Structure formats: C-alpha cells, structure tokens
Short mmCIF file of C-alpha atoms in Angstrom, two decimals:
data_model
loop_
_atom_site.label_atom_id
_atom_site.label_comp_id
_atom_site.label_asym_id
_atom_site.label_seq_id
_atom_site.Cartn_x
_atom_site.Cartn_y
_atom_site.Cartn_z
CA MET A 3 -104.74 75.63 128.51
CA PRO A 4 -101.00 75.86 127.71
CA TYR A 5 -99.06 78.53 129.57
CA ARG A 6 -98.22 81.72 127.68
CA SER A 7 -96.03 84.40 129.26
CA PRO A 8 -97.28 87.99 129.03
CA LEU A 9 -93.81 88.91 127.73
CA LEU A 10 -94.64 87.11 124.47
CA GLU A 11 -96.75 90.17 123.65
CA ALA A 12 -93.71 92.48 123.75
CA PRO A 13 -92.26 94.00 120.55
CA ARG A 14 -89.48 92.07 118.77
CA VAL A 15 -90.01 88.91 120.80
CA VAL A 16 -89.95 85.56 118.96
CA ALA A 17 -91.80 82.56 120.37
CA PRO A 18 -90.35 79.02 120.22
CA PRO A 19 -91.44 76.69 117.41
CA GLU A 20 -94.51 74.55 118.03
CA GLY A 21 -93.74 71.61 120.28
CA HIS A 22 -90.52 73.13 121.61
CA PRO A 23 -89.65 72.18 125.24
CA GLU A 24 -89.51 75.88 126.16
CA ALA A 25 -92.96 76.66 124.77
CA GLY A 26 -94.76 79.50 126.51
CA VAL A 27 -91.82 81.86 127.05
CA PRO A 28 -89.69 84.00 124.68
CA TRP A 29 -87.25 82.03 122.50
CA HIS A 30 -85.24 85.10 121.55
CA TRP A 31 -85.54 88.85 121.05
CA GLY A 32 -84.32 89.16 117.47
CA ASP A 33 -80.59 88.33 117.79
CA PRO A 34 -79.96 85.10 119.74
CA PHE A 35 -76.21 85.11 119.12
CA ALA A 36 -75.79 88.64 120.43
CA GLU A 37 -77.91 87.64 123.43
CA GLN A 38 -75.48 84.79 124.15
CA ARG A 39 -72.47 87.07 123.84
CA THR A 40 -74.02 89.57 126.25
CA ALA A 41 -74.74 86.75 128.71
CA THR A 42 -71.02 85.94 128.81
CA ARG A 43 -69.70 89.52 128.76
CA GLY A 44 -72.41 91.72 130.27
CA VAL A 45 -75.81 90.85 131.71
CA VAL A 46 -79.10 89.47 130.34
CA VAL A 47 -82.45 88.55 131.84
CA ILE A 48 -84.38 85.48 130.63
CA ASP A 49 -88.05 84.69 131.17
CA ARG A 50 -88.36 81.14 132.54
CA SER A 51 -91.79 81.67 134.03
CA HIS A 52 -93.06 78.38 132.60
CA ARG A 53 -91.24 76.48 135.37
CA GLU A 54 -93.39 74.97 138.09
CA ILE A 55 -92.84 75.76 141.78
CA ILE A 56 -93.91 73.74 144.83
CA ALA A 57 -93.55 75.02 148.40
CA VAL A 58 -93.04 72.79 151.45
CA ARG A 59 -93.53 74.31 154.89
CA GLY A 60 -93.83 72.94 158.41
CA GLU A 61 -91.48 71.92 161.19
CA GLU A 62 -90.65 68.55 159.59
CA ARG A 63 -90.12 69.90 156.08
CA LEU A 64 -86.41 68.96 155.88
CA SER A 65 -86.56 65.55 157.54
CA TRP A 66 -89.60 64.61 155.44
CA LEU A 67 -88.08 65.75 152.13
CA HIS A 68 -84.86 63.93 153.05
CA LEU A 69 -86.75 60.62 152.83
CA LEU A 70 -88.19 61.32 149.38
CA ILE A 71 -85.44 62.97 147.34
CA SER A 72 -81.93 61.94 146.39
CA GLN A 73 -80.12 64.80 148.11
CA HIS A 74 -79.05 65.12 151.77
CA VAL A 75 -81.21 67.95 153.14
CA THR A 76 -81.76 67.29 156.85
CA GLU A 77 -79.27 70.06 157.62
CA LEU A 78 -80.02 72.36 154.69
CA ALA A 79 -79.48 75.76 156.28
CA GLU A 80 -81.74 78.75 155.81
CA ASN A 81 -80.77 80.90 152.82
CA THR A 82 -79.17 77.98 150.97
CA GLY A 83 -80.30 75.60 148.25
CA THR A 84 -79.29 72.56 146.26
CA GLU A 85 -80.44 70.29 143.43
CA ALA A 86 -82.21 66.98 143.87
CA LEU A 87 -83.92 64.14 142.03
CA VAL A 88 -86.95 61.96 142.51
CA LEU A 89 -86.09 58.44 141.37
CA ASP A 90 -88.12 55.32 140.76
CA SER A 91 -87.35 52.05 142.56
CA GLN A 92 -84.77 51.09 139.91
CA GLY A 93 -82.87 54.36 140.26
CA HIS A 94 -84.16 55.85 137.00
CA ILE A 95 -84.79 59.60 137.06
CA ASP A 96 -88.40 60.75 137.38
CA THR A 97 -87.89 64.45 138.12
CA HIS A 98 -85.11 66.99 138.65
CA VAL A 99 -85.75 69.90 141.02
CA VAL A 100 -83.80 72.89 142.33
CA LEU A 101 -84.36 73.86 145.97
CA ALA A 102 -84.25 77.17 147.83
CA HIS A 103 -84.67 77.21 151.61
CA THR A 104 -85.76 80.66 152.81
CA ALA A 105 -88.06 82.06 155.48
CA GLY A 106 -89.08 78.65 156.80
CA THR A 107 -90.05 77.39 153.34
CA VAL A 108 -88.42 74.99 150.91
CA HIS A 109 -89.30 75.88 147.33
CA LEU A 110 -88.78 73.21 144.66
CA ASP A 111 -88.84 74.41 141.07
CA SER A 112 -88.76 72.20 138.00
CA ASP A 113 -89.30 72.14 134.28
CA PRO A 114 -93.00 72.00 133.30
CA GLY A 115 -94.89 68.78 134.00
CA PRO A 116 -92.82 67.13 136.77
CA VAL A 117 -93.89 63.54 137.46
CA ALA A 118 -93.04 60.75 139.86
CA THR A 119 -93.70 57.03 139.90
CA SER A 120 -96.46 56.23 142.34
CA ALA A 121 -95.45 54.36 145.49
CA LEU A 122 -98.66 52.32 145.31
CA PRO A 123 -98.41 48.68 144.14
CA LYS A 124 -100.03 49.48 140.80
CA GLY A 125 -97.26 52.03 140.08
CA GLY A 126 -97.75 54.40 137.17
CA LYS A 127 -96.88 58.06 136.86
CA GLN A 128 -98.49 60.90 138.77
CA THR A 129 -97.72 64.57 139.07
CA LEU A 130 -94.95 65.50 141.49
CA LEU A 131 -97.49 67.37 143.64
CA GLU A 132 -99.75 64.28 143.79
CA TYR A 133 -96.78 62.11 144.74
CA LEU A 134 -95.70 64.43 147.53
CA GLU A 135 -99.24 64.65 148.89
CA ALA A 136 -99.54 60.85 148.79
CA MET A 137 -96.29 60.50 150.77
CA LYS A 138 -97.25 63.07 153.41
CA PHE A 139 -98.91 60.62 155.83
CA TRP A 140 -98.74 62.17 159.32
CA ALA A 141 -95.70 64.35 158.71
CA LYS A 142 -95.94 67.92 159.98
CA VAL A 143 -95.62 69.53 156.57
CA ASP A 144 -97.77 71.68 154.36
CA ILE A 145 -97.40 71.28 150.58
CA SER A 146 -98.69 73.79 148.05
CA ASP A 147 -98.41 74.44 144.34
CA GLU A 148 -97.19 78.03 144.02
CA THR A 149 -96.76 78.09 140.25
CA GLY A 150 -99.70 80.47 140.05
CA GLU A 151 -98.14 82.80 142.63
CA LEU A 152 -94.45 82.79 141.62
CA ALA A 153 -92.70 83.16 138.25
CA LEU A 154 -89.02 82.51 137.56
CA LEU A 155 -86.63 84.92 135.86
CA THR A 156 -82.92 84.17 135.36
CA VAL A 157 -80.20 86.81 135.26
CA LEU A 158 -76.92 85.80 133.59
CA GLY A 159 -73.59 87.51 133.13
CA PRO A 160 -70.57 88.96 134.92
CA ASP A 161 -72.42 92.26 135.35
CA SER A 162 -75.43 90.65 137.07
CA GLY A 163 -74.59 92.39 140.34
CA LYS A 164 -75.14 95.75 138.65
CA VAL A 165 -78.84 95.07 138.05
CA LEU A 166 -79.71 93.07 141.18
CA ASP A 167 -80.67 94.85 144.37
CA VAL A 168 -80.62 91.83 146.70
CA GLU A 169 -78.21 90.66 149.40
CA LEU A 170 -77.11 87.21 148.27
CA GLY A 171 -74.21 85.05 149.45
CA ALA A 172 -71.40 84.22 147.05
CA ALA A 173 -71.61 80.42 147.35
CA PRO A 174 -73.48 78.35 144.74
CA TYR A 175 -77.18 77.98 145.62
CA ALA A 176 -77.04 80.81 148.17
CA ALA A 177 -80.62 82.02 148.57
CA ALA A 178 -82.51 84.93 150.06
CA ALA A 179 -86.17 85.83 150.51
CA LEU A 180 -87.31 88.80 148.41
CA PRO A 181 -89.09 91.59 150.34
CA GLY A 182 -92.27 91.45 148.25
CA GLY A 183 -92.47 87.66 148.17
CA GLY A 184 -90.50 84.95 146.40
CA PHE A 185 -86.76 84.34 146.57
CA ALA A 186 -83.42 84.83 144.86
CA ARG A 187 -80.96 81.95 144.37
CA ARG A 188 -77.43 81.91 143.01
CA MET A 189 -76.81 79.13 140.46
CA PRO A 190 -73.51 77.64 139.22
CA TRP A 191 -74.84 77.11 135.70
CA PRO A 192 -75.40 77.75 132.80
CA THR A 193 -72.85 80.47 133.62
CA ARG A 194 -70.98 81.06 136.86
CA ASP A 195 -72.84 84.35 137.33
CA ALA A 196 -76.40 83.01 137.17
CA VAL A 197 -79.10 84.15 139.59
CA ASP A 198 -82.68 82.85 139.62
CA LEU A 199 -85.43 85.20 140.80
CA ALA A 200 -88.78 83.73 141.81
CA VAL A 201 -90.96 86.85 141.79
CA PRO A 202 -94.69 87.36 142.39
CA ARG A 203 -96.33 86.29 139.15
CA ASP A 204 -98.58 89.32 139.05
CA GLN A 205 -95.43 91.47 139.11
CA LEU A 206 -93.56 89.60 136.35
CA THR A 207 -93.66 92.43 133.81
CA GLN A 208 -92.72 95.02 136.46
CA TRP A 209 -89.68 92.96 137.50
CA TRP A 210 -88.72 92.51 133.84
CA GLN A 211 -88.96 96.25 133.27
CA ARG A 212 -86.96 97.00 136.41
CA LEU A 213 -84.13 94.67 135.36
CA THR A 214 -83.99 95.87 131.75
CA ASP A 215 -84.13 99.51 132.86
CA ALA A 216 -81.12 98.75 135.11
CA GLY A 217 -79.15 97.51 132.08
CA ALA A 218 -80.00 93.83 131.58
CA ARG A 219 -80.49 92.88 127.93
CA PRO A 220 -83.64 90.84 127.15
CA ALA A 221 -82.66 87.31 126.13
CA GLY A 222 -84.55 84.14 125.38
CA THR A 223 -84.34 80.47 126.18
CA TRP A 224 -82.28 79.94 122.99
CA ALA A 225 -79.39 81.72 124.74
CA PHE A 226 -79.99 79.89 128.02
CA ASP A 227 -80.02 76.49 126.32
CA ALA A 228 -76.94 77.16 124.20
CA LEU A 229 -74.97 78.05 127.32
CA ARG A 230 -76.48 75.11 129.21
CA VAL A 231 -75.39 72.71 126.48
CA GLU A 232 -71.91 74.22 126.48
CA SER A 233 -71.72 73.68 130.25
CA ARG A 234 -73.01 70.09 129.82
CA HIS A 235 -76.02 70.35 132.12
CA ALA A 236 -78.82 67.98 131.22
CA ARG A 237 -82.46 68.93 130.78
CA LEU A 238 -84.81 66.22 132.00
CA GLY A 239 -86.83 64.59 129.22
CA VAL A 240 -84.59 66.04 126.51
CA ASP A 241 -81.16 64.75 127.50
CA THR A 242 -82.56 61.80 129.43
CA ASP A 243 -84.72 58.82 128.56
CA GLU A 244 -86.67 56.32 130.64
CA ARG A 245 -83.47 54.36 131.43
CA THR A 246 -81.27 57.25 132.57
CA ILE A 247 -79.64 57.01 135.98
CA PRO A 248 -78.01 59.99 137.76
CA HIS A 249 -74.42 58.84 137.09
CA GLU A 250 -74.89 59.12 133.33
CA VAL A 251 -75.73 62.82 133.29
CA GLY A 252 -73.41 64.21 135.97
CA TRP A 253 -75.98 64.48 138.75
CA ILE A 254 -74.02 62.49 141.34
CA GLY A 255 -72.98 64.90 144.06
CA THR A 256 -74.81 67.90 142.69
CA ALA A 257 -78.27 66.31 142.87
CA ALA A 258 -77.81 62.78 144.27
CA HIS A 259 -75.99 61.91 147.50
CA VAL A 260 -74.08 58.61 147.41
CA ALA A 261 -73.86 58.03 151.17
CA LYS A 262 -77.35 58.77 152.52
CA GLY A 263 -79.88 55.98 152.63
CA CYS A 264 -83.63 55.74 152.96
CA TYR A 265 -84.77 57.07 149.60
CA ARG A 266 -86.23 55.28 146.64
CA GLY A 267 -83.60 54.32 144.07
CA GLN A 268 -80.74 54.69 146.57
CA GLU A 269 -79.59 51.08 146.06
CA THR A 270 -78.86 51.72 142.38
CA VAL A 271 -77.10 55.02 143.11
CA ALA A 272 -74.84 53.44 145.74
CA LYS A 273 -74.16 50.24 143.80
CA VAL A 274 -73.10 51.94 140.57
CA HIS A 275 -70.95 54.43 142.49
CA ASN A 276 -69.26 51.83 144.69
CA VAL A 277 -68.85 48.74 142.52
CA GLY A 278 -69.81 49.55 138.95
CA ARG A 279 -69.74 52.18 136.24
CA PRO A 280 -72.61 53.77 134.30
CA PRO A 281 -73.17 52.31 130.83
CA ARG A 282 -73.41 55.75 129.17
CA TYR A 283 -72.21 59.29 129.70
CA LEU A 284 -73.39 62.74 128.64
CA ALA A 285 -71.11 63.90 125.83
CA LEU A 286 -70.82 67.31 124.23
CA LEU A 287 -70.87 66.82 120.46
CA HIS A 288 -69.50 69.25 117.93
CA ILE A 289 -71.73 69.03 114.85
CA ASP A 290 -70.48 69.58 111.31
CA GLY A 291 -72.24 72.77 110.31
CA SER A 292 -71.34 72.80 106.63
CA PRO A 293 -74.49 70.94 105.44
CA GLU A 294 -76.70 73.48 107.32
CA ILE A 295 -78.72 70.67 108.87
CA THR A 296 -78.74 69.45 112.44
CA PRO A 297 -80.01 66.31 114.18
CA GLU A 298 -83.04 66.40 116.43
CA THR A 299 -83.70 65.28 119.97
CA GLY A 300 -84.10 61.50 120.07
CA ASP A 301 -82.10 60.86 116.88
CA PRO A 302 -79.49 58.10 117.03
CA VAL A 303 -75.73 58.53 117.20
CA ARG A 304 -73.89 55.93 115.14
CA LEU A 305 -70.35 54.63 114.95
CA GLY A 306 -70.30 53.05 111.53
CA GLU A 307 -73.52 51.05 111.33
CA ARG A 308 -73.83 50.58 115.09
CA VAL A 309 -76.09 52.81 117.22
CA VAL A 310 -73.99 54.02 120.16
CA GLY A 311 -76.01 56.91 121.53
CA ARG A 312 -79.00 59.21 121.57
CA ILE A 313 -79.16 62.92 120.73
CA GLY A 314 -80.56 65.22 123.44
CA SER A 315 -80.40 69.02 123.36
CA VAL A 316 -79.30 70.63 120.09
CA ALA A 317 -78.15 74.25 120.07
CA GLN A 318 -76.59 76.91 117.90
CA HIS A 319 -73.78 78.45 119.96
CA HIS A 320 -72.40 81.93 119.28
CA GLU A 321 -68.79 80.66 119.28
CA LEU A 322 -68.89 76.87 118.93
CA GLY A 323 -71.49 76.70 116.17
CA PRO A 324 -73.88 73.72 116.18
CA ILE A 325 -73.46 71.59 119.31
CA ALA A 326 -75.48 68.91 121.03
CA LEU A 327 -75.62 66.82 124.15
CA ALA A 328 -75.84 63.07 123.64
CA LEU A 329 -75.97 60.01 125.84
CA VAL A 330 -73.29 57.74 124.35
CA LYS A 331 -71.90 54.37 125.37
CA ARG A 332 -68.74 54.46 127.45
CA SER A 333 -67.10 52.07 124.96
CA VAL A 334 -67.13 54.70 122.18
CA PRO A 335 -63.54 55.81 121.43
CA ALA A 336 -63.04 59.45 122.40
CA ALA A 337 -61.70 60.43 118.97
CA ALA A 338 -64.26 58.44 116.96
CA GLU A 339 -65.93 60.01 113.93
CA LEU A 340 -69.64 59.69 114.57
CA LEU A 341 -72.81 60.19 112.58
CA ALA A 342 -75.66 62.01 114.34
CA GLY A 343 -79.23 62.23 113.10
CA ALA A 344 -81.86 60.33 111.18
CA GLU A 345 -83.41 60.34 107.72
CA ASP A 346 -82.21 63.40 105.76
CA ARG A 347 -80.55 65.14 108.72
CA VAL A 348 -77.53 62.88 109.29
CA VAL A 349 -74.32 64.84 109.88
CA GLN A 350 -70.82 64.13 111.13
CA ALA A 351 -70.06 64.74 114.79
CA VAL A 352 -67.17 64.40 117.21
CA VAL A 353 -67.07 64.23 120.99
CA ASP A 354 -65.52 67.19 122.78
CA PRO A 355 -62.56 65.60 124.60
CA ASP A 356 -63.23 67.69 127.72
CA SER A 357 -66.61 65.98 128.09
CA VAL A 358 -65.15 62.45 128.24
CA PRO A 359 -65.29 61.36 131.90
CA GLY A 360 -62.15 60.18 133.62
CA GLU A 361 -61.90 56.61 134.76
CA HIS A 362 -64.05 56.24 137.86
CA VAL A 363 -62.39 54.30 140.65
CA ALA A 364 -65.24 52.48 142.35
CA PRO A 365 -64.40 52.26 146.08
CA GLY A 366 -66.11 48.90 146.52
CA ARG A 367 -64.45 47.33 143.50
CA GLU A 368 -61.04 48.65 144.56
CA ALA A 369 -61.49 47.20 148.07
CA ALA A 370 -62.52 43.83 146.66
CA GLN A 371 -59.44 43.76 144.45
CA ARG A 372 -57.22 44.46 147.46
CA LEU A 373 -58.79 41.57 149.33
CA ARG A 374 -58.11 39.23 146.41
CA GLY A 375 -54.49 40.34 146.49
#
C-alpha cells in the first residue's frame, strides 16, 4: 500500500498530483511561494517522511560499506556524514544515499524505492536492502530497514537554529544522535541552513507540532524542490536516466571519490575524471513563462531540430519563475536559444550561464600531452 503521511490529514494541506515523485507527503500548505520565501528568510519545516532509511551496525560497518559505495568512508568519524552512490559495473548510477554516522550506527537514507544492480551473473535490479544483504557474506555487520521506525523532517532557513534544540556541528553533514532515537544532520543543500531530522516515526506529528510551535512555518515539497532546482542538485530518477554517470550531475567529490578503488563502477569514475570528460552536464534552464505552460520530466530539449538534452525536475520558483534542470550535451552553446517540451507544451528556454561547467582539466590527459611534448 502506498505510503501516506499522517500530516496529509491536517487542515490547509495540499497533496501532490497523482504520480508525483513526492507522493505521500504534503506538496504545499496553501501558499507555496510564500513558503519558499520563508525558507530563504526565516525558517520552515518540511515533511519528507516518505524517504527510506537503512541502518548498518557492527564493528566492520565502515570498512564493509567502503567496498560497496562510491564514497571514501573507512575513516568516517562519529557525528559526521556524507553522500554516496551505488553504481552498476559500467559506472551508471543505481542509487543515491545520504549517510549519518552516530552512536555506532551508519544510517543511509534515500528517495523511495532505492534499487541496485545485482552482483549475480544474471544481473537485474533488486532493492537496495536486498543488495546489501546479498553482499554481506561473513562481514561483521548488521543491516536493518528502519523506514518503519524513523521518519525524516527537514528544517530550512537562516532562523533554523531558533527552532532546533540539538547540539550540532557547523560543518556540512555534521550529525548527532537525538535523545529519543534517530539523528540530526546538517545539509549543504537545498539551502545552506538545512538540517535533516530523522525522528521516531510514531512521534512524527509531535515533532512537527514542536517545530511549528517554536516558529517554523509548515512548507511542502514544492518549496523544497524549487530551492533544490535553484541549487542544481539532482534527484535520482527525475534528473537522471539509465545512462547517467556521476560526473554529469555534479556528484564527483560530494558523493563519489575519484581516488579510492575497490567499488563497482570505479573504473568509469576514474577514467572520465582522469582522461575524459562527461558527455552531458546538468544545466539550470530558465523557462519562458509567458505561454503559461511548462515542459514535463522526460521531455526533450532541442536546438533547432536536433535533440540535445532531457528535461528533469521542473519547478515554479518564487523569484526566478519557471525553471528546470536538464541533462544537455556539452557541445550546446551556452547562449543558445533552446526549445524544451513535447507535443503542446513546447516553450523557449535558455541555460543559466552560472550552471555551465568550466573546462575540466583531466590530469591523465594533461600528463599524456606533456609526454608528447
């Protein structure tokens, strides 16, 4: 049965449209643009309790995870976190997770339905939990699905410290165990003041009430996504397709380590970083809002008659108007006038110049050129 947050029963709340990626949690609370403004000037709280959470415990938890995910975590200190990916053997992204290491436990939370390509010869997709269990072998780890025990709330805004009663370091991904169970984790996006709270699921409404009573404005995933798009952070399965590699969506460094070895897909990560360049990049598109239509996820981006990209997240921003993330070919001129959409929703679009990546100097290619003189 699909997940449905108890907060969807609250007055004024509006649920997402059918089939929306954020189904199951509030979309907005009556004024999504005001919610966005408050998230940038005050403080809001957003229900993201549809995210799934896996816990890994045991004395070998870090060394074991290090072999399976794209991030370097053998020395991940207590009360810190990071982001990581699970890749297939070709370096394509299966799953994106955010980690928090507290009280001898590594929690991995993800968007709903995380999957991984099976390591068995027949391949195929399996749930992330099934994949981790299959890769456990004799490692001294204990893996559990804690989605039923923990629910995620996100607090955004420069005044977040006024509503949070938790000792949390100032560095990105700083984490701390919560006294009644769960954890808090500082995040560098979608705003610089973001804090995730994984709280006991049976106390979700009490935590919500506590935060709103302290001054946090209720906000929905509309606000979260609009700010996420503005900050150019990809959402797996919306801004990615089956061919996406970490370099294309800005996950090198933040979620994928280029120097560590011994994880599936590492060869592609290292090769593209050292001697190549990704074929596409994640662009922020400004959409012409005058026709009052917008493209949809999966629609093509065209330069003239040629398809040069794919639309991902589409959002209505409180200041920028209609915006979208799109995977576009690196060969597309930065100032090109593009067409985004399909059928009767084709509109003009331009790439935000700040989202165009600088020229990547591949260390391996540069060394080879020096050897050739």
